[in-house]
Tab-separated table of C-alpha atoms in Angstrom:
chain	number	residue	atom	x	y	z
A	1	MET	CA	145.093	-76.144	143.607
A	2	SER	CA	143.478	-73.148	142.375
A	3	ALA	CA	139.267	-72.756	142.654
A	4	PRO	CA	137.844	-74.539	139.221
A	5	ARG	CA	136.476	-72.064	136.915
A	6	PHE	CA	134.196	-73.368	134.235
A	7	LEU	CA	132.323	-71.824	131.317
A	8	ILE	CA	129.031	-73.220	130.439
A	9	ARG	CA	128.319	-72.548	127.256
A	10	GLY	CA	124.992	-72.695	124.966
A	11	ALA	CA	123.536	-74.255	128.230
A	12	GLN	CA	119.162	-73.493	128.780
A	13	ILE	CA	118.652	-72.787	132.095
A	14	GLY	CA	115.060	-75.018	132.831
A	15	SER	CA	112.555	-73.752	130.800
A	16	GLY	CA	114.635	-70.649	129.505
A	17	SER	CA	116.582	-69.836	126.702
A	18	ALA	CA	120.348	-71.214	125.952
A	19	THR	CA	123.162	-68.900	127.461
A	20	ASP	CA	126.521	-69.598	128.809
A	21	ILE	CA	126.886	-69.890	133.011
A	22	LEU	CA	131.010	-68.763	134.372
A	23	THR	CA	131.276	-71.074	137.811
A	24	GLN	CA	134.645	-69.119	139.808
A	25	GLY	CA	134.839	-71.769	143.074
A	26	ASN	CA	131.881	-72.255	144.474
A	27	VAL	CA	129.671	-69.595	143.591
A	28	ILE	CA	128.050	-69.108	139.854
A	29	ALA	CA	130.003	-65.691	139.110
A	30	ALA	CA	128.373	-64.741	135.629
A	31	ILE	CA	125.030	-66.044	133.333
A	32	GLY	CA	125.043	-63.923	129.501
A	33	SER	CA	127.070	-63.862	126.732
A	34	GLY	CA	130.643	-62.734	125.952
A	35	LEU	CA	131.686	-63.734	128.951
A	36	ASP	CA	135.354	-63.884	130.427
A	37	SER	CA	136.863	-67.236	129.437
A	38	ALA	CA	140.957	-66.751	131.183
A	39	GLY	CA	141.571	-69.507	133.125
A	40	ALA	CA	138.000	-71.716	132.679
A	41	GLU	CA	137.632	-75.317	131.273
A	42	ILE	CA	135.442	-75.135	128.884
A	43	ILE	CA	132.129	-77.235	128.230
A	44	ASP	CA	129.990	-77.282	125.333
A	45	ALA	CA	126.769	-77.097	126.655
A	46	HIS	CA	124.511	-76.744	123.225
A	47	GLY	CA	121.437	-79.126	123.624
A	48	LEU	CA	121.713	-79.549	127.114
A	49	ILE	CA	119.429	-78.303	129.444
A	50	ALA	CA	121.227	-76.852	133.211
A	51	LEU	CA	118.686	-77.733	136.309
A	52	PRO	CA	120.685	-76.787	139.857
A	53	GLY	CA	121.871	-79.104	141.475
A	54	LEU	CA	119.458	-82.336	141.912
A	55	VAL	CA	118.660	-82.715	145.948
A	56	ASP	CA	117.262	-86.369	146.489
A	57	LEU	CA	115.155	-85.863	150.623
A	58	HIS	CA	115.265	-89.739	151.041
A	59	THR	CA	118.352	-92.056	150.375
A	60	HIS	CA	119.472	-95.103	152.234
A	61	LEU	CA	123.450	-95.343	152.106
A	62	ARG	CA	123.711	-98.294	154.188
A	63	GLU	CA	126.615	-97.212	156.262
A	64	PRO	CA	127.539	-97.840	158.713
A	65	GLY	CA	126.860	-101.784	159.420
A	66	TYR	CA	125.368	-102.323	155.992
A	67	GLU	CA	128.750	-101.468	153.429
A	68	GLN	CA	128.096	-105.275	151.428
A	69	SER	CA	124.989	-103.356	150.192
A	70	GLU	CA	126.382	-99.918	149.544
A	71	THR	CA	128.554	-97.465	150.806
A	72	VAL	CA	128.726	-93.272	151.218
A	73	LEU	CA	131.102	-93.071	148.790
A	74	SER	CA	129.384	-95.906	146.675
A	75	GLY	CA	126.039	-94.266	147.695
A	76	THR	CA	127.377	-90.384	147.131
A	77	GLN	CA	128.156	-91.710	143.535
A	78	ALA	CA	125.577	-93.066	142.336
A	79	ALA	CA	124.329	-90.545	143.065
A	80	ALA	CA	126.752	-87.864	141.463
A	81	ILE	CA	126.051	-90.270	137.583
A	82	GLY	CA	122.243	-89.137	138.858
A	83	GLY	CA	122.781	-85.447	138.224
A	84	PHE	CA	122.485	-85.464	142.766
A	85	THR	CA	124.874	-82.967	144.300
A	86	SER	CA	123.168	-83.587	148.078
A	87	VAL	CA	121.721	-86.572	149.228
A	88	PHE	CA	119.559	-87.172	152.686
A	89	ALA	CA	120.320	-90.262	154.777
A	90	MET	CA	118.092	-92.322	155.858
A	91	ALA	CA	118.543	-93.416	159.945
A	92	ASN	CA	118.235	-97.430	159.374
A	93	THR	CA	122.050	-98.320	159.706
A	94	ASN	CA	123.423	-100.508	162.491
A	95	PRO	CA	123.597	-98.840	164.584
A	96	VAL	CA	121.091	-96.927	163.958
A	97	ALA	CA	121.514	-93.127	163.530
A	98	ASP	CA	119.854	-92.119	166.726
A	99	THR	CA	122.861	-90.008	168.173
A	100	ALA	CA	124.886	-87.438	167.599
A	101	GLY	CA	127.534	-89.445	167.477
A	102	VAL	CA	126.454	-91.696	164.360
A	103	VAL	CA	125.089	-88.503	162.399
A	104	GLU	CA	128.265	-86.664	162.590
A	105	GLN	CA	129.880	-90.147	161.604
A	106	VAL	CA	127.473	-90.514	158.576
A	107	LEU	CA	128.760	-86.086	157.970
A	108	ALA	CA	132.135	-87.377	158.028
A	109	LEU	CA	131.828	-90.014	155.273
A	110	GLY	CA	130.164	-87.907	153.224
A	111	GLU	CA	133.012	-85.022	154.025
A	112	ALA	CA	135.035	-87.518	152.715
A	113	ALA	CA	134.080	-88.888	149.767
A	114	GLY	CA	133.301	-85.809	148.461
A	115	TYR	CA	130.802	-86.208	145.505
A	116	ALA	CA	127.871	-84.635	146.768
A	117	THR	CA	126.587	-83.137	150.347
A	118	VAL	CA	125.542	-85.831	152.060
A	119	ARG	CA	123.019	-85.001	155.287
A	120	PRO	CA	121.856	-87.190	157.462
A	121	ILE	CA	118.157	-87.771	158.935
A	122	GLY	CA	117.721	-88.554	162.854
A	123	ALA	CA	115.535	-91.496	163.785
A	124	VAL	CA	112.594	-90.604	165.304
A	125	THR	CA	112.773	-93.708	167.963
A	126	GLN	CA	115.566	-94.794	169.799
A	127	GLY	CA	116.249	-97.973	167.852
A	128	LEU	CA	113.577	-97.782	165.218
A	129	GLU	CA	111.743	-99.985	167.804
A	130	GLY	CA	108.817	-96.992	167.737
A	131	MET	CA	108.971	-97.105	171.902
A	132	HIS	CA	110.989	-94.446	173.208
A	133	LEU	CA	112.450	-90.816	171.236
A	134	ALA	CA	115.623	-90.474	170.121
A	135	GLU	CA	118.215	-87.467	170.512
A	136	LEU	CA	116.085	-85.356	169.161
A	137	GLY	CA	118.067	-82.332	170.348
A	138	ALA	CA	121.082	-83.586	170.399
A	139	MET	CA	121.254	-84.089	167.123
A	140	ALA	CA	119.761	-81.455	166.183
A	141	SER	CA	122.496	-79.234	167.536
A	142	SER	CA	125.253	-81.910	166.534
A	143	ARG	CA	127.893	-80.964	163.508
A	144	ALA	CA	125.480	-82.183	161.391
A	145	GLN	CA	123.032	-80.078	162.224
A	146	VAL	CA	119.983	-82.644	161.252
A	147	ARG	CA	116.316	-81.237	160.489
A	148	VAL	CA	114.732	-84.334	158.991
A	149	PHE	CA	114.064	-87.148	162.041
A	150	SER	CA	112.709	-90.214	160.280
A	151	ASP	CA	111.768	-94.320	161.097
A	152	ASP	CA	111.736	-94.644	157.726
A	153	GLY	CA	111.136	-98.468	157.162
A	154	LYS	CA	108.805	-98.404	160.349
A	155	CYS	CA	105.613	-96.208	161.126
A	156	VAL	CA	106.052	-94.423	163.837
A	157	SER	CA	102.809	-96.774	164.737
A	158	ASP	CA	102.045	-94.938	168.794
A	159	PRO	CA	99.970	-92.101	167.820
A	160	LEU	CA	101.182	-90.362	171.732
A	161	LEU	CA	104.842	-90.928	170.680
A	162	MET	CA	104.314	-89.068	167.429
A	163	ARG	CA	102.880	-86.295	168.883
A	164	ARG	CA	105.764	-85.988	170.735
A	165	ALA	CA	108.205	-85.923	168.310
A	166	LEU	CA	105.871	-83.387	166.479
A	167	GLU	CA	106.226	-81.037	169.260
A	168	TYR	CA	109.892	-81.825	170.127
A	169	VAL	CA	111.181	-80.909	166.719
A	170	LYS	CA	108.732	-77.685	166.636
A	171	SER	CA	111.852	-75.665	168.390
A	172	PHE	CA	114.560	-76.490	166.097
A	173	ASN	CA	112.030	-75.929	163.183
A	174	GLY	CA	112.636	-79.391	162.442
A	175	VAL	CA	109.955	-82.157	160.127
A	176	ILE	CA	108.924	-85.530	160.889
A	177	ALA	CA	109.215	-87.973	157.742
A	178	GLN	CA	106.787	-90.608	158.186
A	179	HIS	CA	106.414	-93.760	156.641
A	180	ALA	CA	102.676	-94.625	156.342
A	181	GLN	CA	102.292	-98.290	156.818
A	182	GLU	CA	99.749	-98.976	159.315
A	183	PRO	CA	101.700	-102.040	160.094
A	184	ARG	CA	98.752	-104.538	161.623
A	185	LEU	CA	96.648	-104.445	158.861
A	186	THR	CA	99.594	-105.563	156.378
A	187	GLU	CA	101.499	-108.088	158.376
A	188	ASP	CA	102.773	-110.524	156.117
A	189	ALA	CA	101.810	-108.170	152.919
A	190	GLN	CA	103.889	-109.029	149.820
A	191	MET	CA	102.654	-106.730	147.427
A	192	SER	CA	99.289	-104.076	146.035
A	193	GLU	CA	95.978	-105.759	147.683
A	194	GLY	CA	93.746	-106.968	144.851
A	195	GLU	CA	93.380	-108.081	141.964
A	196	VAL	CA	96.736	-108.944	141.021
A	197	SER	CA	97.687	-110.348	144.117
A	198	ALA	CA	94.619	-112.587	144.658
A	199	ARG	CA	95.448	-114.129	141.356
A	200	LEU	CA	98.956	-114.090	141.870
A	201	GLY	CA	98.057	-116.104	145.620
A	202	LEU	CA	100.572	-113.456	147.148
A	203	ALA	CA	98.805	-111.172	150.265
A	204	GLY	CA	98.183	-108.193	149.906
A	205	TRP	CA	99.058	-104.368	151.089
A	206	PRO	CA	95.999	-102.513	151.217
A	207	ALA	CA	95.592	-98.832	150.220
A	208	VAL	CA	94.142	-97.779	153.536
A	209	ALA	CA	97.049	-99.215	155.214
A	210	GLU	CA	99.018	-96.289	154.222
A	211	GLU	CA	95.540	-93.489	153.784
A	212	ALA	CA	95.006	-93.979	157.442
A	213	ILE	CA	98.078	-93.288	159.096
A	214	ILE	CA	98.633	-89.272	157.030
A	215	ALA	CA	95.431	-88.962	158.100
A	216	ARG	CA	96.016	-89.801	161.677
A	217	ASP	CA	99.030	-87.627	161.259
A	218	VAL	CA	98.180	-84.593	159.424
A	219	LEU	CA	95.827	-84.068	162.343
A	220	LEU	CA	98.017	-84.695	164.320
A	221	ALA	CA	100.198	-81.580	163.010
A	222	GLU	CA	97.299	-80.074	163.069
A	223	HIS	CA	97.075	-79.957	166.419
A	224	VAL	CA	100.473	-79.414	167.783
A	225	LYS	CA	100.781	-76.803	164.557
A	226	SER	CA	104.129	-78.278	163.574
A	227	ARG	CA	105.666	-79.616	160.489
A	228	LEU	CA	104.878	-83.161	158.541
A	229	HIS	CA	106.248	-84.492	155.721
A	230	VAL	CA	104.818	-88.176	154.374
A	231	CYS	CA	107.264	-90.473	152.077
A	232	HIS	CA	106.605	-92.209	148.943
A	233	LEU	CA	103.219	-91.959	148.448
A	234	SER	CA	101.734	-95.004	146.677
A	235	THR	CA	97.901	-94.229	146.238
A	236	ALA	CA	95.020	-91.948	145.488
A	237	GLY	CA	93.482	-92.238	148.630
A	238	SER	CA	96.841	-90.715	149.879
A	239	VAL	CA	96.376	-87.784	147.727
A	240	GLU	CA	93.323	-86.924	148.526
A	241	VAL	CA	94.330	-86.928	151.927
A	242	ILE	CA	96.948	-84.501	151.589
A	243	ARG	CA	94.629	-82.782	149.443
A	244	TRP	CA	92.432	-81.975	152.221
A	245	ALA	CA	94.983	-81.275	154.673
A	246	LYS	CA	96.852	-78.594	152.472
A	247	ALA	CA	93.391	-76.890	152.044
A	248	ARG	CA	92.544	-76.652	155.416
A	249	GLY	CA	95.416	-74.948	156.250
A	250	ILE	CA	98.009	-77.804	157.615
A	251	ASN	CA	101.810	-78.112	157.639
A	252	VAL	CA	102.344	-81.161	155.649
A	253	THR	CA	105.096	-81.816	152.691
A	254	ALA	CA	104.399	-84.772	150.270
A	255	GLU	CA	106.521	-87.242	148.179
A	256	VAL	CA	106.635	-89.918	145.324
A	257	THR	CA	109.343	-91.822	144.411
A	258	PRO	CA	110.154	-92.348	140.448
A	259	HIS	CA	108.821	-95.945	140.334
A	260	HIS	CA	105.912	-95.283	141.848
A	261	LEU	CA	105.146	-92.309	138.681
A	262	LEU	CA	106.370	-94.336	135.824
A	263	LEU	CA	105.407	-98.949	137.412
A	264	SER	CA	102.348	-100.484	137.916
A	265	GLU	CA	101.564	-103.834	140.258
A	266	ASP	CA	101.640	-106.035	136.753
A	267	ARG	CA	104.974	-105.589	137.305
A	268	ALA	CA	104.426	-108.566	139.971
A	269	GLU	CA	103.236	-111.713	137.308
A	270	THR	CA	106.666	-111.938	136.532
A	271	TYR	CA	107.812	-112.585	139.780
A	272	ASP	CA	110.624	-110.624	139.431
A	273	ALA	CA	111.722	-109.450	143.106
A	274	ARG	CA	113.320	-106.567	141.682
A	275	PHE	CA	110.106	-105.295	141.243
A	276	LYS	CA	109.060	-105.973	145.094
A	277	VAL	CA	109.275	-102.502	146.943
A	278	ASN	CA	107.561	-100.661	150.223
A	279	PRO	CA	105.337	-99.602	149.168
A	280	PRO	CA	104.466	-101.770	147.280
A	281	LEU	CA	103.341	-100.946	143.622
A	282	ARG	CA	100.254	-100.188	142.488
A	283	ARG	CA	97.338	-100.066	140.324
A	284	ARG	CA	97.379	-97.973	137.097
A	285	GLU	CA	94.782	-95.583	138.364
A	286	ASP	CA	97.503	-95.076	141.041
A	287	VAL	CA	99.994	-94.186	139.491
A	288	LEU	CA	98.153	-91.588	137.121
A	289	ALA	CA	96.905	-90.135	139.669
A	290	LEU	CA	100.356	-89.980	141.579
A	291	ARG	CA	101.213	-87.575	138.336
A	292	GLU	CA	98.648	-85.114	138.346
A	293	ALA	CA	98.952	-85.004	142.008
A	294	LEU	CA	102.694	-83.694	141.490
A	295	ALA	CA	101.429	-81.695	138.448
A	296	ASP	CA	99.401	-79.582	140.085
A	297	GLY	CA	101.318	-79.213	144.076
A	298	THR	CA	99.467	-81.314	145.659
A	299	ILE	CA	102.578	-83.875	145.871
A	300	ASP	CA	105.447	-81.367	147.076
A	301	ILE	CA	108.599	-83.758	145.722
A	302	VAL	CA	109.978	-86.432	144.034
A	303	ALA	CA	112.317	-88.258	146.142
A	304	THR	CA	114.025	-91.910	145.394
A	305	ASP	CA	114.009	-93.899	148.736
A	306	HIS	CA	117.728	-95.565	146.713
A	307	ALA	CA	117.698	-98.847	148.936
A	308	PRO	CA	120.320	-101.222	147.403
A	309	HIS	CA	120.657	-104.565	148.356
A	310	PRO	CA	122.949	-107.044	148.313
A	311	SER	CA	122.414	-110.156	144.946
A	312	GLU	CA	121.289	-112.785	147.305
A	313	SER	CA	118.479	-111.021	148.782
A	314	LYS	CA	117.084	-110.132	145.241
A	315	GLU	CA	118.009	-113.233	143.198
A	316	CYS	CA	115.747	-115.726	144.767
A	317	GLU	CA	112.125	-116.456	145.352
A	318	TRP	CA	109.894	-113.419	145.865
A	319	GLY	CA	108.623	-114.277	149.194
A	320	ALA	CA	111.996	-114.545	150.510
A	321	ALA	CA	113.599	-111.061	148.514
A	322	ALA	CA	114.359	-108.008	150.505
A	323	PHE	CA	111.752	-104.705	149.548
A	324	GLY	CA	113.360	-101.995	147.749
A	325	MET	CA	115.065	-100.605	144.654
A	326	ILE	CA	118.228	-98.330	143.845
A	327	GLY	CA	116.682	-95.260	142.306
A	328	LEU	CA	119.752	-92.460	142.452
A	329	GLU	CA	121.526	-93.129	138.255
A	330	SER	CA	117.601	-93.393	137.015
A	331	ALA	CA	115.346	-90.751	138.439
A	332	LEU	CA	116.012	-87.789	136.307
A	333	SER	CA	115.364	-90.419	133.653
A	334	VAL	CA	112.256	-91.925	134.876
A	335	VAL	CA	110.559	-87.917	136.055
A	336	GLN	CA	111.304	-87.043	132.120
A	337	GLU	CA	109.204	-89.983	130.956
A	338	SER	CA	106.690	-90.175	133.725
A	339	MET	CA	106.098	-86.149	133.668
A	340	VAL	CA	108.177	-84.143	130.804
A	341	GLU	CA	107.664	-86.396	127.639
A	342	THR	CA	103.498	-86.540	129.061
A	343	GLY	CA	102.941	-83.130	128.408
A	344	LEU	CA	102.481	-82.214	133.120
A	345	PHE	CA	105.984	-80.971	133.918
A	346	THR	CA	108.336	-78.232	132.220
A	347	TRP	CA	112.317	-78.375	133.433
A	348	ASP	CA	111.029	-75.281	135.524
A	349	ASP	CA	109.001	-78.093	137.371
A	350	VAL	CA	111.588	-80.300	137.513
A	351	ALA	CA	114.600	-78.261	139.064
A	352	ARG	CA	111.166	-77.833	141.955
A	353	VAL	CA	110.256	-80.746	142.239
A	354	LEU	CA	113.678	-82.294	142.484
A	355	SER	CA	115.985	-79.385	143.481
A	356	ILE	CA	114.349	-76.289	145.379
A	357	THR	CA	111.963	-77.454	147.275
A	358	PRO	CA	113.550	-81.182	149.014
A	359	ALA	CA	116.021	-78.383	150.157
A	360	ARG	CA	113.584	-76.026	151.523
A	361	ILE	CA	111.984	-78.909	153.028
A	362	GLY	CA	115.372	-80.197	154.489
A	363	GLY	CA	116.353	-77.053	155.119
A	364	LEU	CA	119.465	-77.267	153.058
A	365	ALA	CA	120.250	-73.649	152.227
A	366	SER	CA	124.129	-74.655	150.061
A	367	HIS	CA	121.438	-75.902	147.405
A	368	GLY	CA	118.248	-75.977	145.757
A	369	GLN	CA	118.890	-73.005	144.411
A	370	MET	CA	117.436	-71.602	140.346
A	371	LEU	CA	120.582	-70.538	138.833
A	372	ALA	CA	121.698	-67.334	138.925
A	373	VAL	CA	124.387	-65.128	140.072
A	374	GLY	CA	125.688	-65.726	143.551
A	375	ALA	CA	123.780	-68.936	143.404
A	376	PRO	CA	126.004	-71.230	144.451
A	377	ALA	CA	128.035	-73.237	141.590
A	378	GLU	CA	125.920	-76.515	141.863
A	379	ILE	CA	124.606	-77.808	138.417
A	380	THR	CA	123.667	-81.138	136.480
A	381	LEU	CA	123.750	-80.531	132.950
A	382	VAL	CA	121.268	-83.292	130.840
A	383	ASP	CA	121.190	-84.230	127.800
A	384	PRO	CA	117.364	-84.449	127.035
A	385	HIS	CA	117.199	-86.050	124.191
A	386	ASP	CA	119.883	-89.116	124.551
A	387	ARG	CA	117.723	-91.834	124.478
A	388	GLN	CA	118.416	-95.672	124.926
A	389	VAL	CA	118.008	-99.049	126.835
A	390	PHE	CA	118.622	-98.732	131.363
A	391	THR	CA	121.115	-101.627	131.320
A	392	THR	CA	123.729	-101.495	134.627
A	393	ASP	CA	127.050	-99.898	133.071
A	394	ARG	CA	124.664	-96.922	134.313
A	395	LEU	CA	124.460	-98.289	137.787
A	396	ALA	CA	127.429	-96.652	140.341
A	397	GLY	CA	126.534	-98.205	143.546
A	398	GLN	CA	127.280	-100.978	144.987
A	399	SER	CA	124.033	-103.248	144.463
A	400	HIS	CA	122.237	-103.623	141.145
A	401	ASN	CA	118.412	-104.407	141.512
A	402	SER	CA	117.006	-101.382	139.283
A	403	PRO	CA	113.479	-102.093	138.912
A	404	TYR	CA	114.759	-100.268	134.616
A	405	LEU	CA	116.832	-102.441	133.977
A	406	GLY	CA	116.626	-103.807	129.757
A	407	ILE	CA	113.771	-100.434	129.947
A	408	ASP	CA	114.239	-97.931	127.043
A	409	LEU	CA	114.458	-94.055	129.210
A	410	PRO	CA	115.078	-90.603	127.837
A	411	GLY	CA	118.153	-88.085	129.189
A	412	ARG	CA	121.338	-88.560	130.451
A	413	VAL	CA	123.126	-86.613	132.868
A	414	MET	CA	126.452	-85.468	131.167
A	415	TRP	CA	128.103	-83.388	133.859
A	416	THR	CA	127.348	-82.964	137.161
A	417	ILE	CA	129.107	-79.984	139.525
A	418	HIS	CA	129.048	-79.991	143.018
A	419	GLN	CA	130.755	-77.285	144.981
A	420	GLY	CA	132.270	-75.902	141.466
A	421	TYR	CA	134.380	-78.875	140.800
A	422	ALA	CA	133.118	-82.062	138.422
A	423	THR	CA	132.173	-85.141	140.217
A	424	VAL	CA	130.890	-85.884	136.848
A	425	ALA	CA	132.524	-85.115	133.430
A	426	GLY	CA	130.818	-86.563	129.580
A	427	ALA	CA	128.294	-88.616	131.673
A	428	LYS	CA	132.250	-90.230	133.213
A	429	LEU	CA	132.880	-90.512	137.289
A	430	ILE	CA	135.806	-87.775	137.966
A	431	ALA	CA	138.458	-90.369	139.836
A	432	THR	CA	138.080	-90.718	144.036
A	433	ASP	CA	141.787	-89.332	144.312
A	434	ILE	CA	140.520	-86.223	142.276
A	435	ILE	CA	137.210	-85.326	144.006
A	436	ALA	CA	138.530	-85.734	147.600
A	437	ALA	CA	141.590	-84.027	146.783
A	438	GLN	CA	138.849	-80.971	145.823
A	439	ALA	CA	136.247	-81.871	148.600
A	440	GLU	CA	139.669	-81.103	151.054
A	441	GLU	CA	140.081	-77.951	149.312
A	442	VAL	CA	136.869	-77.011	149.536
A	443	ARG	CA	136.858	-77.549	153.055
A	444	ARG	CA	140.013	-75.452	153.988
A	445	GLY	CA	138.209	-72.025	152.109
């Protein structure tokens, strides 16, 4: 199989002007007009925005152990449909990704699937139990070269253990990604604490449960001079803590999910468990504060927290339902709706928070580069003018617990190019056998 070659005609690169992009193998060979099209597949990209392939620093692929919800293959297919060419897979699998063996298994599954680069996230503690540190050094030196560690789904609530983890990862420039949730303050909590939770009779989840952990951890990061990343910020108070920490020079980064940029706590009034998530949907004031913080750089990136669940875990009463939403297929549309359409973002900003910065935080040098000659051929082409009701036809993963079903959203990913070959063409997935063959060709060099 010869190296793929694409001539992308008329694409607008980010917020810039329209031009042509020529790829050769897994690199961008030329940008400009009058490019040699010999042997190239022509992509008519007039009216489309070209972005560096999207990178998600927070994805739950569920494999090994929870394949009824998602697999590495189905999850990376969902990623490709959403324009993502790389995902970081969280550690809360079964067995937990707390050893070199498990993270290498996840890495191999991603390589075999071929739809996106999969970088495993290692657990901070053994079994996510918060008692003893996991094999951080072994995972970092394994073939997976893990640099991000998280007990996401659970908080590293022990301050001494958190300090030790921050100290340990300094030796290989790792980062601890904290799920900020004080467990004693959120026992039996079902949604954000406030007027709506009181009216619905659902146990409340106070904002301070998130903010207190973030405040503690930025001080710990300052004390040991290590890197901290805060997962899924959801409150205005959390924004202020991060803003204070950055002004102080603390090495902290933060993410916000698409759903916290668009949806608010009033969605719980339907008792539709698709809107049950951890951390919970918050007040409208929090939504607006998160948008402003993303726009001014206080929040560094958007990450999906893609959390697939089988239908029986969501199509039930609220109290018995699982926490979590899927988000890979819809993330770019939600960012366009909440940030671009509101005038808070340009398309260059979208590239920054959905590709360039998450790749930098995760230490993924092969992704997250501005589209330029010599850069990796990791490209997402989106039609910003497409607007339609989001339906299950847009979903490529195994689970359908999307909070956006029935909601009108802008934008549609038309092409996703990963390692120089197309995983999505004309908004349709390329067949699995074709992708696997191309991925094998890339691995062989």
